[in-house]
PDB file of C-alpha atoms in Angstrom:
ATOM      1  CA  GLN A 134       1.640  16.561 -54.228  1.00  0.00           C
ATOM      2  CA  SER A 135       3.450  17.748 -50.926  1.00  0.00           C
ATOM      3  CA  ASP A 136       5.841  14.900 -51.118  1.00  0.00           C
ATOM      4  CA  ALA A 137       6.631  15.853 -54.861  1.00  0.00           C
ATOM      5  CA  LEU A 138       7.092  19.439 -53.751  1.00  0.00           C
ATOM      6  CA  ARG A 139       9.412  18.768 -51.104  1.00  0.00           C
ATOM      7  CA  GLU A 140      11.567  16.664 -53.590  1.00  0.00           C
ATOM      8  CA  ILE A 141      11.259  19.503 -56.295  1.00  0.00           C
ATOM      9  CA  ALA A 142      12.352  22.086 -53.619  1.00  0.00           C
ATOM     10  CA  ALA A 143      15.315  20.255 -52.556  1.00  0.00           C
ATOM     11  CA  ALA A 144      16.443  19.807 -56.133  1.00  0.00           C
ATOM     12  CA  TYR A 145      16.211  23.540 -56.983  1.00  0.00           C
ATOM     13  CA  GLY A 146      18.140  24.187 -53.599  1.00  0.00           C
ATOM     14  CA  GLN A 147      21.198  22.545 -55.480  1.00  0.00           C
ATOM     15  CA  PHE A 148      20.918  24.378 -58.707  1.00  0.00           C
ATOM     16  CA  LYS A 149      23.965  26.205 -59.625  1.00  0.00           C
ATOM     17  CA  ASN A 150      22.090  28.828 -61.565  1.00  0.00           C
ATOM     18  CA  GLU A 151      20.639  30.661 -58.613  1.00  0.00           C
ATOM     19  CA  ALA A 152      18.315  32.933 -60.646  1.00  0.00           C
ATOM     20  CA  ALA A 153      16.799  29.735 -62.156  1.00  0.00           C
ATOM     21  CA  ALA A 154      16.512  28.076 -58.600  1.00  0.00           C
ATOM     22  CA  GLN A 155      14.617  31.237 -57.178  1.00  0.00           C
ATOM     23  CA  GLU A 156      12.200  31.099 -60.245  1.00  0.00           C
ATOM     24  CA  GLY A 157      11.765  27.335 -59.538  1.00  0.00           C
ATOM     25  CA  LEU A 158      11.087  27.886 -55.684  1.00  0.00           C
ATOM     26  CA  LYS A 159       8.646  30.638 -56.418  1.00  0.00           C
ATOM     27  CA  SER A 160       6.763  28.390 -58.591  1.00  0.00           C
ATOM     28  CA  ALA A 161       6.838  25.622 -55.873  1.00  0.00           C
ATOM     29  CA  LEU A 162       5.353  28.398 -53.466  1.00  0.00           C
ATOM     30  CA  GLU A 163       2.524  29.016 -56.121  1.00  0.00           C
ATOM     31  CA  VAL A 164       1.531  25.497 -56.291  1.00  0.00           C
ATOM     32  CA  THR A 165       1.837  25.011 -52.382  1.00  0.00           C
ATOM     33  CA  ASN A 166      -0.817  27.763 -52.032  1.00  0.00           C
ATOM     34  CA  GLN A 167      -3.077  25.727 -53.857  1.00  0.00           C
ATOM     35  CA  ILE A 168      -2.922  22.900 -51.386  1.00  0.00           C
ATOM     36  CA  ASN A 169      -5.725  22.551 -49.139  1.00  0.00           C
ATOM     37  CA  ASN A 170      -4.544  20.239 -46.385  1.00  0.00           C
ATOM     38  CA  SER A 171      -2.735  22.481 -43.845  1.00  0.00           C
ATOM     39  CA  TYR A 172      -0.399  19.902 -42.601  1.00  0.00           C
ATOM     40  CA  ALA A 173       0.815  18.997 -46.077  1.00  0.00           C
ATOM     41  CA  GLN A 174       0.940  22.910 -47.047  1.00  0.00           C
ATOM     42  CA  SER A 175       3.279  23.258 -43.945  1.00  0.00           C
ATOM     43  CA  GLU A 176       5.547  20.545 -44.985  1.00  0.00           C
ATOM     44  CA  ALA A 177       5.800  21.901 -48.507  1.00  0.00           C
ATOM     45  CA  LEU A 178       6.582  25.585 -47.182  1.00  0.00           C
ATOM     46  CA  SER A 179       9.242  24.030 -44.702  1.00  0.00           C
ATOM     47  CA  ALA A 180      10.951  22.259 -47.720  1.00  0.00           C
ATOM     48  CA  ILE A 181      10.974  25.405 -49.734  1.00  0.00           C
ATOM     49  CA  ALA A 182      12.488  27.240 -46.869  1.00  0.00           C
ATOM     50  CA  GLU A 183      15.030  24.759 -46.257  1.00  0.00           C
ATOM     51  CA  ALA A 184      16.000  24.753 -50.022  1.00  0.00           C
ATOM     52  CA  SER A 185      16.377  28.592 -50.077  1.00  0.00           C
ATOM     53  CA  ILE A 186      19.046  28.546 -47.416  1.00  0.00           C
ATOM     54  CA  GLN A 187      21.320  26.562 -49.936  1.00  0.00           C
ATOM     55  CA  LEU A 188      21.262  29.771 -52.008  1.00  0.00           C
ATOM     56  CA  THR A 189      24.450  31.667 -51.576  1.00  0.00           C
ATOM     57  CA  ASN A 190      23.188  35.042 -53.199  1.00  0.00           C
ATOM     58  CA  LEU A 191      21.818  36.800 -50.071  1.00  0.00           C
ATOM     59  CA  LYS A 192      19.135  38.756 -51.659  1.00  0.00           C
ATOM     60  CA  LEU A 193      17.657  35.793 -53.476  1.00  0.00           C
ATOM     61  CA  LYS A 194      17.559  33.672 -50.303  1.00  0.00           C
ATOM     62  CA  GLN A 195      16.119  36.433 -48.379  1.00  0.00           C
ATOM     63  CA  SER A 196      13.514  37.128 -51.030  1.00  0.00           C
ATOM     64  CA  ILE A 197      12.362  33.444 -51.190  1.00  0.00           C
ATOM     65  CA  LEU A 198      12.204  33.268 -47.211  1.00  0.00           C
ATOM     66  CA  HIS A 199      10.112  36.501 -47.106  1.00  0.00           C
ATOM     67  CA  ASP A 200       7.420  34.917 -49.711  1.00  0.00           C
ATOM     68  CA  THR A 201       7.719  31.852 -47.678  1.00  0.00           C
ATOM     69  CA  LEU A 202       7.249  33.529 -44.226  1.00  0.00           C
ATOM     70  CA  LEU A 203       4.181  35.558 -45.594  1.00  0.00           C
ATOM     71  CA  MET A 204       2.647  32.164 -46.929  1.00  0.00           C
ATOM     72  CA  ALA A 205       3.415  30.505 -43.687  1.00  0.00           C
ATOM     73  CA  GLU A 206       1.660  33.151 -41.522  1.00  0.00           C
ATOM     74  CA  ALA A 207      -1.279  32.905 -43.761  1.00  0.00           C
ATOM     75  CA  ALA A 208      -1.521  29.390 -43.346  1.00  0.00           C
ATOM     76  CA  ASN A 209      -0.541  29.510 -39.571  1.00  0.00           C
ATOM     77  CA  ALA A 210       2.123  27.139 -40.288  1.00  0.00           C
ATOM     78  CA  SER A 211       3.996  27.413 -36.875  1.00  0.00           C
ATOM     79  CA  SER A 212       6.725  24.905 -37.475  1.00  0.00           C
ATOM     80  CA  THR A 213       7.676  26.568 -40.800  1.00  0.00           C
ATOM     81  CA  LEU A 214       7.712  30.106 -39.042  1.00  0.00           C
ATOM     82  CA  GLU A 215      10.185  28.445 -36.579  1.00  0.00           C
ATOM     83  CA  LYS A 216      12.522  27.234 -39.122  1.00  0.00           C
ATOM     84  CA  ILE A 217      12.463  30.541 -41.123  1.00  0.00           C
ATOM     85  CA  SER A 218      13.210  32.196 -37.844  1.00  0.00           C
ATOM     86  CA  VAL A 219      16.189  30.291 -37.270  1.00  0.00           C
ATOM     87  CA  GLN A 220      17.452  30.657 -40.805  1.00  0.00           C
ATOM     88  CA  TYR A 221      17.251  34.298 -40.493  1.00  0.00           C
ATOM     89  CA  ALA A 222      19.289  34.095 -37.501  1.00  0.00           C
ATOM     90  CA  GLN A 223      21.730  32.074 -39.521  1.00  0.00           C
ATOM     91  CA  GLN A 224      22.265  34.905 -41.821  1.00  0.00           C
ATOM     92  CA  TYR A 225      22.502  37.416 -38.811  1.00  0.00           C
ATOM     93  CA  ALA A 226      19.148  38.851 -39.734  1.00  0.00           C
ATOM     94  CA  TRP A 227      18.243  39.152 -36.154  1.00  0.00           C
ATOM     95  CA  GLY A 228      15.203  41.635 -36.485  1.00  0.00           C
ATOM     96  CA  LYS A 229      13.733  39.398 -39.102  1.00  0.00           C
ATOM     97  CA  ALA A 230      14.336  36.225 -37.098  1.00  0.00           C
ATOM     98  CA  LEU A 231      12.513  37.677 -34.152  1.00  0.00           C
ATOM     99  CA  GLU A 232       9.739  39.013 -36.392  1.00  0.00           C
ATOM    100  CA  ALA A 233       9.076  35.585 -37.830  1.00  0.00           C
ATOM    101  CA  LEU A 234       8.172  34.230 -34.331  1.00  0.00           C
ATOM    102  CA  ARG A 235       5.179  36.630 -33.970  1.00  0.00           C
ATOM    103  CA  ASN A 236       2.612  33.945 -34.462  1.00  0.00           C
ATOM    104  CA  CYS A 237       4.404  30.974 -33.135  1.00  0.00           C
ATOM    105  CA  PRO A 238       3.240  29.292 -29.891  1.00  0.00           C
ATOM    106  CA  GLU A 239       5.227  29.665 -26.808  1.00  0.00           C
ATOM    107  CA  SER A 240       6.636  26.068 -26.975  1.00  0.00           C
ATOM    108  CA  LEU A 241       8.187  26.638 -30.504  1.00  0.00           C
ATOM    109  CA  LYS A 242       9.366  30.299 -29.431  1.00  0.00           C
ATOM    110  CA  VAL A 243      11.397  28.739 -26.782  1.00  0.00           C
ATOM    111  CA  ASN A 244      13.178  26.390 -28.928  1.00  0.00           C
ATOM    112  CA  ALA A 245      13.796  29.007 -31.818  1.00  0.00           C
ATOM    113  CA  LEU A 246      15.109  31.550 -29.445  1.00  0.00           C
ATOM    114  CA  THR A 247      17.480  28.900 -27.889  1.00  0.00           C
ATOM    115  CA  GLN A 248      19.185  28.454 -31.247  1.00  0.00           C
ATOM    116  CA  ILE A 249      18.946  32.180 -32.077  1.00  0.00           C
ATOM    117  CA  LEU A 250      20.885  32.866 -28.786  1.00  0.00           C
ATOM    118  CA  THR A 251      23.459  30.177 -29.647  1.00  0.00           C
ATOM    119  CA  LEU A 252      24.089  31.696 -33.004  1.00  0.00           C
ATOM    120  CA  TRP A 253      24.417  35.034 -31.607  1.00  0.00           C
ATOM    121  CA  THR A 254      26.863  33.944 -28.788  1.00  0.00           C
ATOM    122  CA  GLU A 255      28.880  32.074 -31.667  1.00  0.00           C
ATOM    123  CA  LYS A 256      29.108  35.061 -33.832  1.00  0.00           C
ATOM    124  CA  THR A 257      30.335  37.069 -30.619  1.00  0.00           C
ATOM    125  CA  ASN A 258      32.868  34.228 -29.952  1.00  0.00           C
ATOM    126  CA  PRO A 259      33.629  31.860 -32.934  1.00  0.00           C
ATOM    127  CA  LYS A 260      35.785  29.694 -30.712  1.00  0.00           C
ATOM    128  CA  LEU A 261      32.613  28.251 -29.278  1.00  0.00           C
ATOM    129  CA  ILE A 262      31.622  26.845 -32.723  1.00  0.00           C
ATOM    130  CA  ASP A 263      32.058  23.036 -32.587  1.00  0.00           C
ATOM    131  CA  GLY A 264      34.318  21.878 -35.526  1.00  0.00           C
ATOM    132  CA  ALA A 265      37.145  23.406 -37.726  1.00  0.00           C
ATOM    133  CA  VAL A 266      36.638  27.070 -37.514  1.00  0.00           C
ATOM    134  CA  VAL A 267      38.445  29.755 -39.437  1.00  0.00           C
ATOM    135  CA  LEU A 268      39.147  32.508 -36.882  1.00  0.00           C
ATOM    136  CA  LYS A 269      40.859  34.892 -39.424  1.00  0.00           C
ATOM    137  CA  ALA A 270      42.114  35.417 -42.937  1.00  0.00           C
ATOM    138  CA  GLU A 271      44.623  37.859 -44.111  1.00  0.00           C
ATOM    139  CA  THR A 272      45.917  38.203 -47.686  1.00  0.00           C
ATOM    140  CA  ASN A 273      49.432  39.390 -49.034  1.00  0.00           C
ATOM    141  CA  LYS A 274      49.871  40.648 -52.625  1.00  0.00           C
ATOM    142  CA  THR A 275      52.831  38.775 -54.653  1.00  0.00           C
ATOM    143  CA  SER A 276      53.966  38.850 -58.221  1.00  0.00           C
ATOM    144  CA  GLU A 277      51.916  35.617 -58.537  1.00  0.00           C
ATOM    145  CA  GLY A 278      48.789  36.636 -57.064  1.00  0.00           C
ATOM    146  CA  TYR A 279      47.638  36.748 -53.292  1.00  0.00           C
ATOM    147  CA  THR A 280      48.616  34.637 -50.466  1.00  0.00           C
ATOM    148  CA  PHE A 281      46.266  33.773 -47.624  1.00  0.00           C
ATOM    149  CA  ASP A 282      47.329  33.468 -43.967  1.00  0.00           C
ATOM    150  CA  VAL A 283      44.559  31.608 -42.208  1.00  0.00           C
ATOM    151  CA  SER A 284      44.106  31.037 -38.477  1.00  0.00           C
ATOM    152  CA  ILE A 285      42.241  27.889 -37.749  1.00  0.00           C
ATOM    153  CA  LEU A 286      40.773  26.498 -34.539  1.00  0.00           C
ATOM    154  CA  SER A 287      40.039  22.943 -34.450  1.00  0.00           C
ATOM    155  CA  PRO A 288      39.250  19.967 -31.821  1.00  0.00           C
ATOM    156  CA  ASP A 289      42.085  17.975 -33.072  1.00  0.00           C
ATOM    157  CA  ARG A 290      42.623  14.616 -30.988  1.00  0.00           C
ATOM    158  CA  ASP A 291      44.849  12.527 -33.321  1.00  0.00           C
ATOM    159  CA  CYS A 292      45.211  11.497 -36.855  1.00  0.00           C
ATOM    160  CA  ASN A 293      41.588  10.044 -36.896  1.00  0.00           C
ATOM    161  CA  TYR A 294      40.028  13.414 -36.004  1.00  0.00           C
ATOM    162  CA  TYR A 295      41.944  16.630 -37.093  1.00  0.00           C
ATOM    163  CA  ALA A 296      41.411  19.475 -39.416  1.00  0.00           C
ATOM    164  CA  ASP A 297      43.102  18.342 -42.746  1.00  0.00           C
ATOM    165  CA  TRP A 298      42.622  21.480 -44.845  1.00  0.00           C
ATOM    166  CA  TRP A 299      41.344  24.972 -45.530  1.00  0.00           C
ATOM    167  CA  GLU A 300      40.091  26.137 -48.931  1.00  0.00           C
ATOM    168  CA  VAL A 301      39.011  29.052 -50.877  1.00  0.00           C
ATOM    169  CA  LEU A 302      35.833  28.876 -52.677  1.00  0.00           C
ATOM    170  CA  SER A 303      33.987  30.991 -55.111  1.00  0.00           C
ATOM    171  CA  GLU A 304      30.560  32.321 -53.914  1.00  0.00           C
ATOM    172  CA  ASP A 305      28.817  29.569 -56.070  1.00  0.00           C
ATOM    173  CA  GLY A 306      30.923  26.898 -54.138  1.00  0.00           C
ATOM    174  CA  ASP A 307      33.602  26.115 -56.778  1.00  0.00           C
ATOM    175  CA  LEU A 308      37.079  25.251 -55.369  1.00  0.00           C
ATOM    176  CA  LEU A 309      39.631  27.814 -56.181  1.00  0.00           C
ATOM    177  CA  TYR A 310      42.626  26.591 -53.768  1.00  0.00           C
ATOM    178  CA  ARG A 311      43.033  24.095 -51.021  1.00  0.00           C
ATOM    179  CA  GLN A 312      45.884  23.878 -48.465  1.00  0.00           C
ATOM    180  CA  VAL A 313      46.173  20.326 -47.109  1.00  0.00           C
ATOM    181  CA  PHE A 314      47.946  19.353 -43.927  1.00  0.00           C
ATOM    182  CA  GLN A 315      50.088  16.301 -43.527  1.00  0.00           C
ATOM    183  CA  GLU A 316      49.872  16.414 -39.380  1.00  0.00           C
ATOM    184  CA  ASN A 317      47.352  17.218 -36.946  1.00  0.00           C
ATOM    185  CA  HIS A 318      47.776  20.106 -34.699  1.00  0.00           C
ATOM    186  CA  VAL A 319      46.724  18.707 -31.166  1.00  0.00           C
ATOM    187  CA  ASP A 320      49.569  20.838 -29.496  1.00  0.00           C
ATOM    188  CA  GLU A 321      49.056  23.988 -31.416  1.00  0.00           C
ATOM    189  CA  GLN A 322      45.516  25.633 -31.130  1.00  0.00           C
ATOM    190  CA  PRO A 323      44.659  27.871 -32.789  1.00  0.00           C
ATOM    191  CA  PHE A 324      47.169  27.471 -35.425  1.00  0.00           C
ATOM    192  CA  LYS A 325      48.188  29.477 -38.649  1.00  0.00           C
ATOM    193  CA  SER A 326      48.663  28.210 -42.110  1.00  0.00           C
ATOM    194  CA  THR A 327      49.876  30.332 -45.227  1.00  0.00           C
ATOM    195  CA  GLY A 328      49.053  28.967 -48.701  1.00  0.00           C
ATOM    196  CA  GLU A 329      50.560  29.488 -52.135  1.00  0.00           C
ATOM    197  CA  PRO A 330      49.562  32.425 -54.382  1.00  0.00           C
ATOM    198  CA  ILE A 331      46.126  32.376 -55.887  1.00  0.00           C
ATOM    199  CA  LYS A 332      45.381  34.229 -59.038  1.00  0.00           C
ATOM    200  CA  ILE A 333      42.060  36.191 -58.166  1.00  0.00           C
ATOM    201  CA  GLU A 334      40.952  39.828 -58.668  1.00  0.00           C
ATOM    202  CA  ALA A 335      41.296  42.127 -55.503  1.00  0.00           C
ATOM    203  CA  ASP A 336      37.567  42.867 -55.432  1.00  0.00           C
ATOM    204  CA  ARG A 337      36.391  39.365 -56.083  1.00  0.00           C
ATOM    205  CA  VAL A 338      34.149  37.842 -53.164  1.00  0.00           C
ATOM    206  CA  VAL A 339      35.556  34.403 -51.947  1.00  0.00           C
ATOM    207  CA  ILE A 340      34.709  32.125 -49.010  1.00  0.00           C
ATOM    208  CA  VAL A 341      37.348  30.545 -46.848  1.00  0.00           C
ATOM    209  CA  ARG A 342      36.556  27.691 -44.817  1.00  0.00           C
ATOM    210  CA  ALA A 343      38.216  24.541 -42.980  1.00  0.00           C
ATOM    211  CA  HIS A 344      37.545  20.980 -43.084  1.00  0.00           C
ATOM    212  CA  MET A 345      37.725  18.385 -40.392  1.00  0.00           C
ATOM    213  CA  HIS A 346      38.727  14.565 -41.013  1.00  0.00           C
ATOM    214  CA  THR A 347      36.769  12.165 -39.224  1.00  0.00           C
ATOM    215  CA  ASN A 348      36.070   8.435 -39.343  1.00  0.00           C
ATOM    216  CA  ASP A 349      32.510   8.816 -39.506  1.00  0.00           C
ATOM    217  CA  ASP A 350      31.052   8.247 -42.877  1.00  0.00           C
ATOM    218  CA  ASP A 351      28.186  10.307 -42.205  1.00  0.00           C
ATOM    219  CA  ASP A 352      30.268  13.475 -41.817  1.00  0.00           C
ATOM    220  CA  THR A 353      31.041  15.755 -44.733  1.00  0.00           C
ATOM    221  CA  GLY A 354      34.010  17.513 -42.420  1.00  0.00           C
ATOM    222  CA  TYR A 355      32.005  20.776 -42.867  1.00  0.00           C
ATOM    223  CA  GLU A 356      29.795  20.347 -39.822  1.00  0.00           C
ATOM    224  CA  ALA A 357      30.947  23.679 -38.345  1.00  0.00           C
ATOM    225  CA  MET A 358      28.880  25.334 -41.179  1.00  0.00           C
ATOM    226  CA  GLN A 359      31.166  28.415 -40.638  1.00  0.00           C
ATOM    227  CA  ALA A 360      33.404  30.144 -42.964  1.00  0.00           C
ATOM    228  CA  LEU A 361      34.808  33.807 -43.632  1.00  0.00           C
ATOM    229  CA  LYS A 362      33.569  35.513 -46.677  1.00  0.00           C
ATOM    230  CA  GLY A 363      34.862  38.586 -48.271  1.00  0.00           C
ATOM    231  CA  SER A 364      37.541  40.155 -50.581  1.00  0.00           C
ATOM    232  CA  VAL A 365      41.041  41.382 -50.602  1.00  0.00           C
ATOM    233  CA  ASP A 366      39.931  44.908 -50.993  1.00  0.00           C
ATOM    234  CA  ASN A 367      37.213  44.749 -48.426  1.00  0.00           C
ATOM    235  CA  GLY A 368      38.479  42.128 -45.785  1.00  0.00           C
ATOM    236  CA  PHE A 369      36.405  39.104 -44.594  1.00  0.00           C
ATOM    237  CA  GLU A 370      33.591  38.539 -42.067  1.00  0.00           C
ATOM    238  CA  LEU A 371      32.087  35.509 -40.389  1.00  0.00           C
ATOM    239  CA  ILE A 372      29.214  33.815 -42.220  1.00  0.00           C
ATOM    240  CA  ARG A 373      27.421  30.521 -41.465  1.00  0.00           C
ATOM    241  CA  LEU A 374      27.004  28.132 -44.302  1.00  0.00           C
ATOM    242  CA  SER A 375      24.084  25.768 -44.963  1.00  0.00           C
ATOM    243  CA  LYS A 376      24.989  22.046 -44.124  1.00  0.00           C
ATOM    244  CA  ASN A 377      25.122  20.899 -47.686  1.00  0.00           C
ATOM    245  CA  PHE A 378      26.900  23.776 -49.211  1.00  0.00           C
ATOM    246  CA  ALA A 379      29.622  22.891 -51.717  1.00  0.00           C
ATOM    247  CA  LYS A 380      30.108  19.704 -49.762  1.00  0.00           C
ATOM    248  CA  SER A 381      30.948  17.655 -53.074  1.00  0.00           C
ATOM    249  CA  VAL A 382      34.222  19.659 -53.258  1.00  0.00           C
ATOM    250  CA  ALA A 383      35.617  17.354 -50.529  1.00  0.00           C
ATOM    251  CA  LYS A 384      36.260  14.697 -53.109  1.00  0.00           C
ATOM    252  CA  GLU A 385      38.387  17.103 -55.421  1.00  0.00           C
ATOM    253  CA  ASP A 386      41.944  17.200 -55.584  1.00  0.00           C
ATOM    254  CA  PRO A 387      44.244  17.795 -53.887  1.00  0.00           C
ATOM    255  CA  GLN A 388      43.716  15.363 -51.037  1.00  0.00           C
ATOM    256  CA  PRO A 389      45.758  15.422 -47.863  1.00  0.00           C
ATOM    257  CA  PRO A 390      48.643  12.928 -47.455  1.00  0.00           C
ATOM    258  CA  LYS A 391      48.537  10.109 -44.744  1.00  0.00           C
ATOM    259  CA  CYS A 392      48.565  12.069 -41.448  1.00  0.00           C
ATOM    260  CA  GLN A 393      51.837  12.077 -39.342  1.00  0.00           C
ATOM    261  CA  ALA A 394      50.951  11.989 -35.658  1.00  0.00           C
ATOM    262  CA  THR A 395      51.985  14.627 -33.334  1.00  0.00           C
ATOM    263  CA  GLU A 396      52.358  14.175 -29.637  1.00  0.00           C
ATOM    264  CA  LEU A 397      51.586  16.385 -26.806  1.00  0.00           C
ATOM    265  CA  SER A 398      54.588  17.676 -24.959  1.00  0.00           C
ATOM    266  CA  SER A 399      53.177  16.280 -21.875  1.00  0.00           C
ATOM    267  CA  ASN A 400      53.205  12.677 -23.341  1.00  0.00           C
ATOM    268  CA  LEU A 401      56.846  12.988 -24.078  1.00  0.00           C
ATOM    269  CA  GLU A 402      57.737  13.671 -20.357  1.00  0.00           C
TER     270      GLU A 402
END
């Protein structure tokens, strides 16, 4: 039953209809509450908590996390409480993150607090985040829509490891625009890129993130799990995404052309 609930929770986490996902995860919580084995119950609760982090709607996400937290506290599921604490920190809900640790043993608190402090530090200084990071996004109005001026910091090494695009997504993870690069930016960090006009409403909330090209088949290219979220009207702020958020759009067009190598000036001397 616990194994089935873990699979069901993971499936609900991928639902495009987030209201339906929320109802499904709440049903999974009700069934989990009937499990008598504490270990199996904890495993199922952890899966539900992990699935909730895939939701992009903050209210729905925190509603599921809150219900999972209450059940985990009642079941004394310490490992689940640790995971929930870190997930709250990923949403920058620092008070809730610390509250979730109240009933955790010291050994788990140390691990969770380390992750929370890391997230706090990275929020304060996004340049510390590993991977392709969007530092800034500004917009300009044109007759054809809005252009995005995007500043990116990435650990480019060569054409085997470099930021190969940035993109604009809807809140649900649909690809709205992608600006691809034909060369790496080893000798220009951070760098700025301006895209073509996008036809969006000024109050529409969108997500701007960057993608890293690597030769590792296990990488999605979105390992930084970082983006900017906001609108033309209200500006953009840093957010942390789940590791699986809209990862399938990486296969969509446009795709970058073959990378043209650039060399550091020191190599030319």
